[in-house]
PDB file of C-alpha atoms and ligand atoms in Angstrom:
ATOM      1  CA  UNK G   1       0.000   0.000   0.000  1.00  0.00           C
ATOM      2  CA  UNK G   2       1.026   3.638  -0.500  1.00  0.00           C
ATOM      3  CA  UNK G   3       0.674   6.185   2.341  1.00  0.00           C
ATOM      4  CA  UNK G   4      -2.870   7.881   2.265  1.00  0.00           C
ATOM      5  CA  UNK G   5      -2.786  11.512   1.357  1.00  0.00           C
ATOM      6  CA  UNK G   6      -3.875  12.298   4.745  1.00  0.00           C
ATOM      7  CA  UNK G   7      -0.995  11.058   5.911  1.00  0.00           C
ATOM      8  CA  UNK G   8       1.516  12.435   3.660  1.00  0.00           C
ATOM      9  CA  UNK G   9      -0.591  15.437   4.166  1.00  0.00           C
ATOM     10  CA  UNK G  10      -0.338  16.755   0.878  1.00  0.00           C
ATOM     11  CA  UNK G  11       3.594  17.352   0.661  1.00  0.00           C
ATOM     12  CA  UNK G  12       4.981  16.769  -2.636  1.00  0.00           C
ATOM     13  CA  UNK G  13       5.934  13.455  -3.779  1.00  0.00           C
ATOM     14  CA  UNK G  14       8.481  12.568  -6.601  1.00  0.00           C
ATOM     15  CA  UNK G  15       8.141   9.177  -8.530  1.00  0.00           C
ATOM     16  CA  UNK G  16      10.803   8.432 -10.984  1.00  0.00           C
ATOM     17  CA  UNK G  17       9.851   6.670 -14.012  1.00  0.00           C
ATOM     18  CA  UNK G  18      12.061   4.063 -14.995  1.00  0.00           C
ATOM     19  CA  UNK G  19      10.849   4.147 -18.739  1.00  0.00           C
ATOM     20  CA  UNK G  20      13.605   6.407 -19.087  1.00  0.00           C
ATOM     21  CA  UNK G  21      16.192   4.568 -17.472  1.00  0.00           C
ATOM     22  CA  UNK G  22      18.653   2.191 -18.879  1.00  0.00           C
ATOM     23  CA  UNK G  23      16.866  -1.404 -19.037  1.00  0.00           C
ATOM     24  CA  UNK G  24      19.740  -2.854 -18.873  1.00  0.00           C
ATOM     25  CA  UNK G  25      20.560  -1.890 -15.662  1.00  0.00           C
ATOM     26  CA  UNK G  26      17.642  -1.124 -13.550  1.00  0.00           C
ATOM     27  CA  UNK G  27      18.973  -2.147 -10.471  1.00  0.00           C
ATOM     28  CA  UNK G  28      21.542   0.677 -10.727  1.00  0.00           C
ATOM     29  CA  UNK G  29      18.409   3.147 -11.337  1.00  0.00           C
ATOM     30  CA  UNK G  30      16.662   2.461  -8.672  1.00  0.00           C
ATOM     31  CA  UNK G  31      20.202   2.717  -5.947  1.00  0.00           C
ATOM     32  CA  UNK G  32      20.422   5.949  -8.252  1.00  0.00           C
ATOM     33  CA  UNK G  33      17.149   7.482  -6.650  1.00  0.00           C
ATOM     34  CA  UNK G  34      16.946   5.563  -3.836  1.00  0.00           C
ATOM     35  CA  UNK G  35      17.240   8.704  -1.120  1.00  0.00           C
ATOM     36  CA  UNK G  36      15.735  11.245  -3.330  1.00  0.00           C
ATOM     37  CA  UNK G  37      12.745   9.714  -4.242  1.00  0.00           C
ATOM     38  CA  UNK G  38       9.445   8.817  -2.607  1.00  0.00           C
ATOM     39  CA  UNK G  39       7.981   6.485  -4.732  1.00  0.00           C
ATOM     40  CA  UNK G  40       9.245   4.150  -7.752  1.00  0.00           C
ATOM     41  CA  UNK G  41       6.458   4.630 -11.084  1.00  0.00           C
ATOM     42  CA  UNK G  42       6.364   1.920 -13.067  1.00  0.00           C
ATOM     43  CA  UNK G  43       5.035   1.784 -16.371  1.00  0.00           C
ATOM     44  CA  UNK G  44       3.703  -1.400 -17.831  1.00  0.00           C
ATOM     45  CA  UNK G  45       2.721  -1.140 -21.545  1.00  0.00           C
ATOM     46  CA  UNK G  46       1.322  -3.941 -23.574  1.00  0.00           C
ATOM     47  CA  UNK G  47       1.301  -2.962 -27.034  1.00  0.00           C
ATOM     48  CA  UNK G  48      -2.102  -2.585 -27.620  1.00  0.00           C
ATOM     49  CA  UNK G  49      -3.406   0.132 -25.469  1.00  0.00           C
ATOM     50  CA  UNK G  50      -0.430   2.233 -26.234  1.00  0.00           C
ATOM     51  CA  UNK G  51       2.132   1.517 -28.992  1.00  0.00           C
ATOM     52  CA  UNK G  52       5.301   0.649 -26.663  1.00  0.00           C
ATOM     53  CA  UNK G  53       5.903  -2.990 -24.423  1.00  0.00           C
ATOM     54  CA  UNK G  54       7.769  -2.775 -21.577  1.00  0.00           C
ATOM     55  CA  UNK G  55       8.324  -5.498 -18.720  1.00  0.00           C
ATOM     56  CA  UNK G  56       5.624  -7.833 -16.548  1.00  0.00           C
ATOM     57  CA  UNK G  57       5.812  -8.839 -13.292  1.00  0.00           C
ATOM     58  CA  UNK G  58       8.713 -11.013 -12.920  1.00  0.00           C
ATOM     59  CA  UNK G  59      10.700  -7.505 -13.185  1.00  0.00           C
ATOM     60  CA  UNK G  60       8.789  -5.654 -10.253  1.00  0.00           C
ATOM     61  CA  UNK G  61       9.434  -8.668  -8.113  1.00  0.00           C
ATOM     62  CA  UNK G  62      13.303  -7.880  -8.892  1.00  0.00           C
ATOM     63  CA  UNK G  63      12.898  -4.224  -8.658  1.00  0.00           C
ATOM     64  CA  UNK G  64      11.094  -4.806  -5.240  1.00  0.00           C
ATOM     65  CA  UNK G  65      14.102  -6.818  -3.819  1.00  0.00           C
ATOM     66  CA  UNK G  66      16.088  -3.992  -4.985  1.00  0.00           C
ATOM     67  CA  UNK G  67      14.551  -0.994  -3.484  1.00  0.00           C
ATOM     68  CA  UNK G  68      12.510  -0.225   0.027  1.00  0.00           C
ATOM     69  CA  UNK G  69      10.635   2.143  -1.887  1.00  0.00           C
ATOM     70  CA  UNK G  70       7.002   1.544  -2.458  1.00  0.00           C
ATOM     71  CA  UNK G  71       6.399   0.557  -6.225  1.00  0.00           C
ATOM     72  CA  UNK G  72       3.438   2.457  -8.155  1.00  0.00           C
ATOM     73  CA  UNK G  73       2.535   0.679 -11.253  1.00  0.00           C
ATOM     74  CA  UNK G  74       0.446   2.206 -13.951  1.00  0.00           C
ATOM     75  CA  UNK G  75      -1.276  -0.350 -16.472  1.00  0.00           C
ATOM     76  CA  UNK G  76      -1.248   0.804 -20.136  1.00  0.00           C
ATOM     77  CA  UNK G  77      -2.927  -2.786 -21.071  1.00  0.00           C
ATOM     78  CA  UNK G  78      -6.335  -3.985 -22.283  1.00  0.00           C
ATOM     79  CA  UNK G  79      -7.938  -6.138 -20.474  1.00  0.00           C
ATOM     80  CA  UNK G  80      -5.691  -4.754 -16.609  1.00  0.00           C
ATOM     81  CA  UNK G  81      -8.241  -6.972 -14.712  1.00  0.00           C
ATOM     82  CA  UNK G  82      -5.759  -9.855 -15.939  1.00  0.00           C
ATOM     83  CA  UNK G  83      -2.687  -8.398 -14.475  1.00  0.00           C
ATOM     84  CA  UNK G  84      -4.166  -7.710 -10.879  1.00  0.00           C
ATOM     85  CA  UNK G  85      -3.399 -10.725  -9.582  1.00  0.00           C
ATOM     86  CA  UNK G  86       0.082 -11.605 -10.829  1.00  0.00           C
ATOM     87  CA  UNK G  87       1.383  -7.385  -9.962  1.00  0.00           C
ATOM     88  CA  UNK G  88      -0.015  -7.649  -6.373  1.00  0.00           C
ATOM     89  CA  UNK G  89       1.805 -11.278  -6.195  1.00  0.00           C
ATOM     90  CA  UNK G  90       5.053  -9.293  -7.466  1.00  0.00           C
ATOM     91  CA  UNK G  91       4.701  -6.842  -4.999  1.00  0.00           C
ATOM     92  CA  UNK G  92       3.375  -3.914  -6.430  1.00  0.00           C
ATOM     93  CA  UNK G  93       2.457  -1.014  -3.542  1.00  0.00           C
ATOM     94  CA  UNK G  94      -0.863   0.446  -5.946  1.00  0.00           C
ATOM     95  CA  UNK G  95      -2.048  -0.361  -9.433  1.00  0.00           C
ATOM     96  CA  UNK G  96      -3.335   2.092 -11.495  1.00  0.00           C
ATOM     97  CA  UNK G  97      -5.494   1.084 -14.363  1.00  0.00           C
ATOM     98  CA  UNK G  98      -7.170   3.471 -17.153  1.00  0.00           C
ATOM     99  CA  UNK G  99     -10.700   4.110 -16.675  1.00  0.00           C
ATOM    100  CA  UNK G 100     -10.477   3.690 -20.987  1.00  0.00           C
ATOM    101  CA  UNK G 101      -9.273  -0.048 -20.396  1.00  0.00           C
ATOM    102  CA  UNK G 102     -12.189  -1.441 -18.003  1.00  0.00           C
ATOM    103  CA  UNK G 103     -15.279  -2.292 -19.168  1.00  0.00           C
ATOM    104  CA  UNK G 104     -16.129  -3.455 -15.051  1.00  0.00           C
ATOM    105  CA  UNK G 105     -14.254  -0.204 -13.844  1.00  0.00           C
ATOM    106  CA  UNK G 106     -15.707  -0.923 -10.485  1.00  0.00           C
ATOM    107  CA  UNK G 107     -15.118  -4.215 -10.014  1.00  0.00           C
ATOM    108  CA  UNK G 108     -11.275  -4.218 -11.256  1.00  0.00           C
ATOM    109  CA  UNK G 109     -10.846  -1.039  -8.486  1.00  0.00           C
ATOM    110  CA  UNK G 110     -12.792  -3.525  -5.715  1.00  0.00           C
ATOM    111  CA  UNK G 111     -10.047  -6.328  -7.037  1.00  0.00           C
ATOM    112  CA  UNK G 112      -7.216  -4.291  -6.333  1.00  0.00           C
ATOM    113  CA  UNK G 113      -7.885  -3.640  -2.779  1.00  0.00           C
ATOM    114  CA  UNK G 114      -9.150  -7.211  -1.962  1.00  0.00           C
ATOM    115  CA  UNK G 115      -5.667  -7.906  -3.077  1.00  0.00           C
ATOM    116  CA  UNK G 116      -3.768  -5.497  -0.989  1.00  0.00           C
ATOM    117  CA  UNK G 117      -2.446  -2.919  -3.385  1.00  0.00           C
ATOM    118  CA  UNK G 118      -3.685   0.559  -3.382  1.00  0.00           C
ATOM    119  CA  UNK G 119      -6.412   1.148  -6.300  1.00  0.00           C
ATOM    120  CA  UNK G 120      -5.322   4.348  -8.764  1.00  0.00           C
ATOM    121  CA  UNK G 121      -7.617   5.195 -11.851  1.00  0.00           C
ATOM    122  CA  UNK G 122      -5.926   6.939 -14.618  1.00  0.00           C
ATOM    123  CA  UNK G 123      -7.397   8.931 -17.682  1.00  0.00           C
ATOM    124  CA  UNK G 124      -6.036   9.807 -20.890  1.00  0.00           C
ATOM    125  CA  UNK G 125      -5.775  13.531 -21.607  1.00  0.00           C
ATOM    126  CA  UNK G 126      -8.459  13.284 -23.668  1.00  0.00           C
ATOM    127  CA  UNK G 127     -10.567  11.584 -21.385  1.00  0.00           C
ATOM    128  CA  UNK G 128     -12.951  14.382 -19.030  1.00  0.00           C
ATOM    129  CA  UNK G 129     -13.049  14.114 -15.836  1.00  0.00           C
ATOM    130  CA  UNK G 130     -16.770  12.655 -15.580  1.00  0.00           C
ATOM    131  CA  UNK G 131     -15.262   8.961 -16.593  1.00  0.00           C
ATOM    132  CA  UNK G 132     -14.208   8.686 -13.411  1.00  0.00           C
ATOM    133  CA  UNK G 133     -16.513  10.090 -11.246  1.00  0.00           C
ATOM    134  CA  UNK G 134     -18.070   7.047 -10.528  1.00  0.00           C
ATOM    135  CA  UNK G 135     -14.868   5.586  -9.612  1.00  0.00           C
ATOM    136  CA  UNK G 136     -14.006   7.950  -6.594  1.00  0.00           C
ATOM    137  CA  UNK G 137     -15.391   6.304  -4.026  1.00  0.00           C
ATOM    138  CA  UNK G 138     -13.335   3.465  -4.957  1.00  0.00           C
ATOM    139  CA  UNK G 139      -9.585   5.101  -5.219  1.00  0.00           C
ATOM    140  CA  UNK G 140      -7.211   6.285  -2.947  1.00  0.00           C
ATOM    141  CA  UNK G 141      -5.497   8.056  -6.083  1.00  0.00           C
ATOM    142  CA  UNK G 142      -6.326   9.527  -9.483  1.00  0.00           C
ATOM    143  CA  UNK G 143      -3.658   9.949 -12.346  1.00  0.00           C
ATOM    144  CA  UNK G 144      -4.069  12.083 -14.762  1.00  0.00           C
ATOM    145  CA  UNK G 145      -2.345  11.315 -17.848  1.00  0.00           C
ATOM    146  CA  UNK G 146      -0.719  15.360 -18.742  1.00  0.00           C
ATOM    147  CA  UNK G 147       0.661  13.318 -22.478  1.00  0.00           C
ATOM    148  CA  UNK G 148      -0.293  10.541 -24.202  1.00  0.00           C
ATOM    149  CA  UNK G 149       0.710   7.811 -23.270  1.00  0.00           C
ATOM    150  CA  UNK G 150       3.257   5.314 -24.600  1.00  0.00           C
ATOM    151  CA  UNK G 151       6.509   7.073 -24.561  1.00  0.00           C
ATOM    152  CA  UNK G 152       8.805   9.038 -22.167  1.00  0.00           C
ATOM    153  CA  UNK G 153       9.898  12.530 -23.422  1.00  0.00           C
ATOM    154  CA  UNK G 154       7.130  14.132 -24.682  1.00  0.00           C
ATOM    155  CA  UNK G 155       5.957  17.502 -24.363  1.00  0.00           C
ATOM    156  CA  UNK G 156       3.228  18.785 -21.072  1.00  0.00           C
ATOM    157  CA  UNK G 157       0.021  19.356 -23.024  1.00  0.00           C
ATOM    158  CA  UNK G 158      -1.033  22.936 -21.764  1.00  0.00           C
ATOM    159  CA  UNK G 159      -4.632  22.522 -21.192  1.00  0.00           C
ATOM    160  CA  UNK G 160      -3.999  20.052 -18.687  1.00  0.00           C
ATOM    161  CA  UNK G 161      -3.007  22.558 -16.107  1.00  0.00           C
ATOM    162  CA  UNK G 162      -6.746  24.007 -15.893  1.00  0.00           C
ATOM    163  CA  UNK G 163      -7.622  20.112 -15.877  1.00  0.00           C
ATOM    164  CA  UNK G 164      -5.728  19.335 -13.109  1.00  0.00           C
ATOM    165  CA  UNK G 165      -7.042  22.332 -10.844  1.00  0.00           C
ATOM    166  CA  UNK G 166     -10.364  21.193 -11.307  1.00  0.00           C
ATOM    167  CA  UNK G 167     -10.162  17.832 -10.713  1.00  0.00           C
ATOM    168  CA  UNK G 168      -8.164  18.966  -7.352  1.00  0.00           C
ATOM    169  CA  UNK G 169     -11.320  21.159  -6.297  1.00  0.00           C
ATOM    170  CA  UNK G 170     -13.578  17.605  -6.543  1.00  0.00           C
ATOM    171  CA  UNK G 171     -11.034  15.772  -4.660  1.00  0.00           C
ATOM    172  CA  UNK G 172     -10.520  17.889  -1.956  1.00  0.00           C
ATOM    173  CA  UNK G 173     -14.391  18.095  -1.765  1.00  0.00           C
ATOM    174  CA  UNK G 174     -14.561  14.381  -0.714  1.00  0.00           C
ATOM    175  CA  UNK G 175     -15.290  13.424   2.509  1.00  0.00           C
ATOM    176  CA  UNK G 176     -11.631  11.598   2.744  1.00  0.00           C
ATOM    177  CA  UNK G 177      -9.667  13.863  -0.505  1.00  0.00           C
ATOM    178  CA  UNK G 178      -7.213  11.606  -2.596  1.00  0.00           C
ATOM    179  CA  UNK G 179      -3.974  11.709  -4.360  1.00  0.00           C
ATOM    180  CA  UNK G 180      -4.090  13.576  -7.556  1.00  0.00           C
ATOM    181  CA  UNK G 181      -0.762  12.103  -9.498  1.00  0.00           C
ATOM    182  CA  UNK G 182       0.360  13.828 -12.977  1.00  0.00           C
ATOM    183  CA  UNK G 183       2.275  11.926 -14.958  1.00  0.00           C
ATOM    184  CA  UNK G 184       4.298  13.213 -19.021  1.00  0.00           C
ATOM    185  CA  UNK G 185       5.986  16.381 -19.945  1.00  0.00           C
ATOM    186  CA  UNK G 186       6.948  17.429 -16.236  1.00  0.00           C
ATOM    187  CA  UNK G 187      10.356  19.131 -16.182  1.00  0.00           C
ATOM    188  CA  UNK G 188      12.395  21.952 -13.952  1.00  0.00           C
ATOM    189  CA  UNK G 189      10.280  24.498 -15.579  1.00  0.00           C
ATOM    190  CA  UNK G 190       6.921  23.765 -15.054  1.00  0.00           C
ATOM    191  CA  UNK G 191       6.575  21.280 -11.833  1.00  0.00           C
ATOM    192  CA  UNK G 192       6.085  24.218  -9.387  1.00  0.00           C
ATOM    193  CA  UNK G 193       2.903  25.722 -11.591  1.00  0.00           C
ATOM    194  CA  UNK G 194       1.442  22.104 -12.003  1.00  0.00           C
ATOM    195  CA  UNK G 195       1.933  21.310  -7.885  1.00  0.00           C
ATOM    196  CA  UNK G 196       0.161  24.474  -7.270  1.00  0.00           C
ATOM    197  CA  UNK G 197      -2.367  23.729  -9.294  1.00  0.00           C
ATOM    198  CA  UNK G 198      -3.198  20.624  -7.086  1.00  0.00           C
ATOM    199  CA  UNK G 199      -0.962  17.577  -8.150  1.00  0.00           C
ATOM    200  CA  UNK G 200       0.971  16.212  -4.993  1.00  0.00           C
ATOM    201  CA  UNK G 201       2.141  13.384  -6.644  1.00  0.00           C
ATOM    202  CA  UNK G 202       4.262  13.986  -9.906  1.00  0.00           C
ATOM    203  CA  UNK G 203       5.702  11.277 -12.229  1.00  0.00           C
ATOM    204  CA  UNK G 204       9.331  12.128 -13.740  1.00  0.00           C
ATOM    205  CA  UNK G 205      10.847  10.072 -15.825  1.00  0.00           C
ATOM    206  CA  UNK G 206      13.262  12.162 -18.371  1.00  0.00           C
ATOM    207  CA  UNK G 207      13.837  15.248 -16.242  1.00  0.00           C
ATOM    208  CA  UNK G 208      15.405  12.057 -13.486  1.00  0.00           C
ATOM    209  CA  UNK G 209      16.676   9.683 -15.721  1.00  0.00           C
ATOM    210  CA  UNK G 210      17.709  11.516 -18.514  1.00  0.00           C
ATOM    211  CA  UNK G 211      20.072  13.576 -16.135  1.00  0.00           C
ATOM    212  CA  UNK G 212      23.840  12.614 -15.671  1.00  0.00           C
ATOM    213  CA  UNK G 213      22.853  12.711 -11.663  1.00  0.00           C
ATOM    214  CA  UNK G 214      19.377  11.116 -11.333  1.00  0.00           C
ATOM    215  CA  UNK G 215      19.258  12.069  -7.663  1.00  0.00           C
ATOM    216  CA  UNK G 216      20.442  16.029  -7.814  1.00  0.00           C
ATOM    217  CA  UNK G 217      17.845  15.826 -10.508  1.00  0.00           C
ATOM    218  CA  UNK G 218      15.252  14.536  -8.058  1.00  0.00           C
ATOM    219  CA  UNK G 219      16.116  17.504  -5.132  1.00  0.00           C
ATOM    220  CA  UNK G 220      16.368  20.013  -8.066  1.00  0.00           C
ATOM    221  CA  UNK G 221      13.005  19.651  -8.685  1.00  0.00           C
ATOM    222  CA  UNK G 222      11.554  19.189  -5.282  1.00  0.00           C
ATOM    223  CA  UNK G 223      13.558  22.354  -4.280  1.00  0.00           C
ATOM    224  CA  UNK G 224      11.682  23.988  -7.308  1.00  0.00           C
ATOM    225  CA  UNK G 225       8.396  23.020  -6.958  1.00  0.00           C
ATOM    226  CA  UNK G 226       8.089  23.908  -2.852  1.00  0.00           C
TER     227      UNK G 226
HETATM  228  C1  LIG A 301       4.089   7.734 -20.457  1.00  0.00           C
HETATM  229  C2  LIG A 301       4.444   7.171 -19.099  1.00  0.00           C
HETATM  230  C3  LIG A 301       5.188   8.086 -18.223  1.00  0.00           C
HETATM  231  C4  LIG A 301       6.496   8.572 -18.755  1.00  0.00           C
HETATM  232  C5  LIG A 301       6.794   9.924 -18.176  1.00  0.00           C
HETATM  233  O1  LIG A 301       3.326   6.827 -21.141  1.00  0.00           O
HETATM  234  O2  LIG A 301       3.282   6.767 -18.419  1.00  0.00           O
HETATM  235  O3  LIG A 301       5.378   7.553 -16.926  1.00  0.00           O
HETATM  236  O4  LIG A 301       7.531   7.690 -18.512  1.00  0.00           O
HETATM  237  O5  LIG A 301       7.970  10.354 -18.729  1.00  0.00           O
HETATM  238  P1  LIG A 301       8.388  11.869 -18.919  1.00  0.00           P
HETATM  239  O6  LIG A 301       8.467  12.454 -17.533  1.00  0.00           O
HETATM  240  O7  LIG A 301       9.710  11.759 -19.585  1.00  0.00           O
HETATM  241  O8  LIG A 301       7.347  12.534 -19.745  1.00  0.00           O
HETATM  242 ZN1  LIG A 302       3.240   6.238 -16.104  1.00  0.00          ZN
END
């Protein structure tokens, strides 16, 4: 499980994508960020929701004996009510899956907690905000997507700054207000206008890992955004 945001009381946390670290030598990436960071993203991709494949679950349960950090994983697949089972057994802290993937939204979030793992949903930038309403009864944590998804290194799409202010208005209207995690495009020069704007948890994967010192990167950016 990942802390609630009650208790991390809304301070900023940093999660480090490893998309854009060298997959040949993960291990090293996540020593790399392994005092700078609060929270390892992962980012598993299936080829069919988005148009990239990346790793399954026998490579969280390495990463996991690697790190003490809790591992997020967000679920670019069809069909994520599949993969519930075999993340949580890998050791996965949440799962996230896209409100555009689940045909049973409700019943994959319900799966996720029976398991043990923190239930995220996660939208698309293109996506409003009303697909998930249902859903927020059910979540500890929303991610919105701020690119589209697939590929590290892309460019922040602007109007997802109002997006994000506005979805952190309903949250923190809830009786028990969740995470709101961003995630594409977030760099030195924008994280402090998107973490006003209500995201507390922020996904970095080339502004970290694309950076000779993945860890200077990581207090660069905290020291920016606060
Ligand atoms: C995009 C992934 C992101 C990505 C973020 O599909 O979900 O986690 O790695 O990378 P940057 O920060 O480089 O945009
Ligand atoms: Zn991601």
């Amino acid at each position: 499980m990942l802390p609630t945001y009650q208790e991390t009381a809304g301070r900023l946390l940093l999660c480090p994508s490893i998309l854009s670290a060298d997959f040949a030598a993960l291990g090293d990436a996540m020593d790399q960020v392994a005092t700078a960071a609060d929270i390892v993203h992962i980012d598993v991709m299936d080829g069919h929701f988005v148009p990239n494949l990346t790793i399954g679950p026998p490579v969280v349960a390495s990463l996991g004996r690697r790190t003490k950090l809790p591992l997020d994983v967000h679920l670019m697949v069809e069909q994520p009510i599949n993969w519930i089972e075999p993340f949580a057994g890998s050791g996965a802290d949440s799962l996230v899956v896209h409100a555009e993937a689940c045909v049973h939204l409700l019943r994959c979030l319900q799966m996720i907690r029976d398991v043990g793992c923190t239930p995220g949903v996660a939208i698309n930038p293109g996506t409003p905000l009303t697909a998930i309403e249902e859903a927020l009864p059910y979540v500890d944590m929303v991610l919105l997507m701020t690119v589209n998804p697939g590929f590290g290194g892309q460019q922040f799409i602007p109007t997802m700054t109002d997006k994000i202010r506005r979805l952190r208005q309903r949250l923190d209207d809830l009786d028990r207000p969740i995470h709101l995690q961003i995630d594409g495009g977030v760099y030195l020069g924008n994280i402090r206008e998107l973490y006003q704007a209500g995201a507390n948890m922020i996904v970095v994967g080339q502004a970290v890992y694309g950076q000779p010192d993945p860890a200077a990167a990581l207090r660069a950016l905290r020291a920016c955004a606060v």
